[in-house]
């Protein structure tokens, strides 16, 4: 899943070095963190959060076969 999120976010931002994606497991939930520069956050979130919601939907749909809970967090660095 981490590679999928990295690919999607990489296509959204102008500067490929302006973000970082990492994942970790907390209480049985796979948390995917997207760390991005302030200039790129708006492109990742989108108007009214539509792009962020779409990213979360794609990740949840992709993890459905694994039966694991997945959370996507967008964090400004």
Coordinates of N, CA and C in Angstrom, one line a residue:
X1 N 0.8 -1.2 0.0 CA 0.0 0.0 0.0 C 0.9 1.3 0.0
X2 N 2.0 1.2 0.7 CA 2.8 2.4 0.8 C 3.3 2.8 -0.6
X3 N 3.6 1.8 -1.4 CA 4.1 2.2 -2.8 C 3.0 2.8 -3.6
X4 N 1.8 2.3 -3.4 CA 0.6 2.9 -4.1 C 0.4 4.4 -3.7
X5 N 0.5 4.6 -2.5 CA 0.3 6.0 -2.0 C 1.4 6.9 -2.5
X6 N 2.7 6.4 -2.5 CA 3.8 7.1 -2.9 C 3.7 7.5 -4.4
X7 N 3.1 6.5 -5.2 CA 2.9 6.8 -6.6 C 1.9 7.9 -6.8
X8 N 0.7 7.7 -6.2 CA -0.4 8.7 -6.3 C 0.1 10.1 -5.9
X9 N 0.7 10.2 -4.8 CA 1.1 11.5 -4.3 C 2.2 12.1 -5.2
X10 N 3.1 11.2 -5.7 CA 4.2 11.7 -6.6 C 3.6 12.3 -7.8
X11 N 2.5 11.8 -8.3 CA 1.9 12.4 -9.5 C 1.1 13.7 -9.2
X12 N 0.8 13.9 -8.0 CA 0.0 15.1 -7.6 C 0.9 16.3 -7.4
X13 N 2.1 16.1 -6.8 CA 3.0 17.2 -6.4 C 3.9 17.7 -7.6
X14 N 4.4 18.9 -7.5 CA 5.3 19.4 -8.5 C 6.7 18.9 -8.2
X15 N 7.1 18.9 -6.9 CA 8.5 18.6 -6.5 C 8.4 17.2 -5.9
X16 N 9.0 16.2 -6.5 CA 9.0 14.8 -6.1 C 9.8 14.7 -4.7
X17 N 10.7 15.6 -4.4 CA 11.4 15.6 -3.2 C 10.7 16.3 -2.0
X18 N 9.5 16.8 -2.3 CA 8.8 17.6 -1.3 C 7.9 16.8 -0.4
X19 N 7.9 15.4 -0.5 CA 7.1 14.6 0.3 C 7.8 13.3 0.7
X20 N 7.3 12.6 1.7 CA 7.8 11.3 2.1 C 6.7 10.5 2.6
X21 N 6.7 9.2 2.3 CA 5.6 8.3 2.7 C 6.2 7.2 3.6
X22 N 5.6 7.0 4.8 CA 6.1 5.9 5.6 C 4.9 5.2 6.2
X23 N 5.1 4.0 6.7 CA 4.0 3.3 7.3 C 4.4 2.6 8.5
X24 N 3.5 2.4 9.4 CA 3.8 1.8 10.7 C 2.5 1.1 11.2
X25 N 2.6 0.2 12.1 CA 1.4 -0.5 12.7 C 1.2 0.0 14.1
X26 N 0.0 0.5 14.4 CA -0.4 0.9 15.7 C -1.7 0.3 16.1
X27 N -1.6 -0.5 17.1 CA -2.8 -1.2 17.7 C -3.5 -2.0 16.6
X28 N -2.8 -2.7 15.7 CA -3.4 -3.5 14.7 C -3.9 -2.8 13.5
X29 N -3.6 -1.5 13.4 CA -4.0 -0.6 12.3 C -2.8 -0.2 11.6
X30 N -2.8 -0.4 10.3 CA -1.6 0.0 9.4 C -1.8 1.5 9.1
X31 N -1.0 2.4 9.7 CA -1.0 3.8 9.5 C 0.0 4.2 8.4
X32 N -0.5 4.8 7.4 CA 0.3 5.4 6.3 C 0.4 6.9 6.5
X33 N 1.6 7.4 6.8 CA 1.8 8.8 7.0 C 2.4 9.4 5.7
X34 N 1.8 10.5 5.3 CA 2.4 11.3 4.2 C 2.9 12.6 4.8
X35 N 4.2 12.8 4.8 CA 4.8 14.0 5.2 C 5.1 14.9 4.0
X36 N 4.6 16.1 4.0 CA 4.8 17.0 2.8 C 5.1 18.4 3.2
X37 N 5.8 19.1 2.3 CA 6.1 20.5 2.6 C 4.8 21.3 2.5
X38 N 4.9 22.5 3.1 CA 3.7 23.3 3.2 C 3.2 23.7 1.8
X39 N 4.1 23.9 0.9 CA 3.7 24.3 -0.5 C 2.9 23.2 -1.2
X40 N 3.1 21.9 -0.9 CA 2.5 20.8 -1.6 C 1.3 20.2 -0.9
X41 N 1.1 20.6 0.4 CA -0.1 20.1 1.1 C -1.4 20.3 0.4
X42 N -1.6 21.5 -0.1 CA -2.9 21.8 -0.8 C -3.1 20.9 -2.0
X43 N -2.1 20.5 -2.7 CA -2.3 19.7 -3.8 C -2.7 18.2 -3.4
X44 N -2.2 17.8 -2.3 CA -2.5 16.5 -1.8 C -3.9 16.4 -1.2
X45 N -4.3 17.5 -0.5 CA -5.6 17.5 0.2 C -6.7 17.8 -0.9
X46 N -6.4 18.7 -1.7 CA -7.4 19.1 -2.7 C -8.5 20.0 -2.2
X47 N -9.3 20.5 -3.1 CA -10.4 21.4 -2.7 C -11.4 20.6 -1.8
X48 N -11.7 21.1 -0.6 CA -12.6 20.5 0.3 C -12.2 19.1 0.7
X49 N -10.9 18.7 0.5 CA -10.5 17.4 0.9 C -10.8 16.3 0.0
X50 N -11.2 16.6 -1.2 CA -11.7 15.6 -2.1 C -10.5 14.6 -2.5
X51 N -9.4 15.1 -2.8 CA -8.2 14.2 -3.2 C -7.8 13.4 -2.0
X52 N -7.7 13.9 -0.8 CA -7.4 13.1 0.3 C -8.4 12.0 0.6
X53 N -9.6 12.4 0.4 CA -10.7 11.4 0.6 C -10.6 10.3 -0.5
X54 N -10.2 10.6 -1.7 CA -10.1 9.7 -2.8 C -8.9 8.7 -2.5
X55 N -7.8 9.3 -2.0 CA -6.6 8.5 -1.6 C -7.0 7.5 -0.6
X56 N -7.7 7.9 0.5 CA -8.1 7.0 1.5 C -9.1 5.9 1.0
X57 N -10.0 6.3 0.1 CA -10.9 5.3 -0.5 C -10.1 4.2 -1.3
X58 N -9.1 4.7 -2.1 CA -8.3 3.7 -2.8 C -7.6 2.8 -1.9
X59 N -7.0 3.3 -0.9 CA -6.2 2.5 0.1 C -7.1 1.5 0.8
X60 N -8.3 2.0 1.2 CA -9.2 1.0 1.9 C -9.7 0.0 1.0
X61 N -9.9 0.3 -0.3 CA -10.4 -0.7 -1.2 C -9.3 -1.7 -1.5
X62 N -8.1 -1.2 -1.6 CA -6.9 -2.1 -1.9 C -6.6 -3.0 -0.7
X63 N -6.9 -2.6 0.5 CA -6.6 -3.4 1.7 C -7.7 -4.3 2.1
X64 N -8.8 -4.2 1.4 CA -10.0 -5.0 1.7 C -9.8 -6.5 1.7
X65 N -9.0 -6.9 0.7 CA -8.7 -8.4 0.6 C -7.8 -8.9 1.7
X66 N -7.0 -8.0 2.4 CA -6.2 -8.3 3.5 C -6.9 -8.3 4.8
X67 N -8.1 -7.8 4.8 CA -8.9 -7.7 6.1 C -8.1 -6.9 7.2
X68 N -7.3 -6.0 6.8 CA -6.6 -5.1 7.8 C -7.1 -3.7 7.7
X69 N -7.2 -3.1 8.8 CA -7.6 -1.7 8.8 C -6.4 -0.8 8.5
X70 N -6.7 0.2 7.6 CA -5.7 1.1 7.2 C -6.1 2.6 7.4
X71 N -5.2 3.4 7.8 CA -5.5 4.8 8.0 C -4.4 5.6 7.3
X72 N -4.8 6.7 6.6 CA -3.9 7.6 5.9 C -3.9 8.9 6.6
X73 N -2.7 9.4 7.0 CA -2.6 10.7 7.6 C -1.7 11.6 6.8
X74 N -2.1 12.8 6.7 CA -1.3 13.8 5.9 C -0.8 14.8 6.9
X75 N 0.6 14.9 7.0 CA 1.2 15.7 8.0 C 2.2 16.7 7.3
X76 N 2.0 18.0 7.8 CA 2.9 19.0 7.3 C 4.3 19.0 8.0
X77 N 5.3 19.1 7.2 CA 6.6 19.1 7.9 C 7.3 20.5 7.7

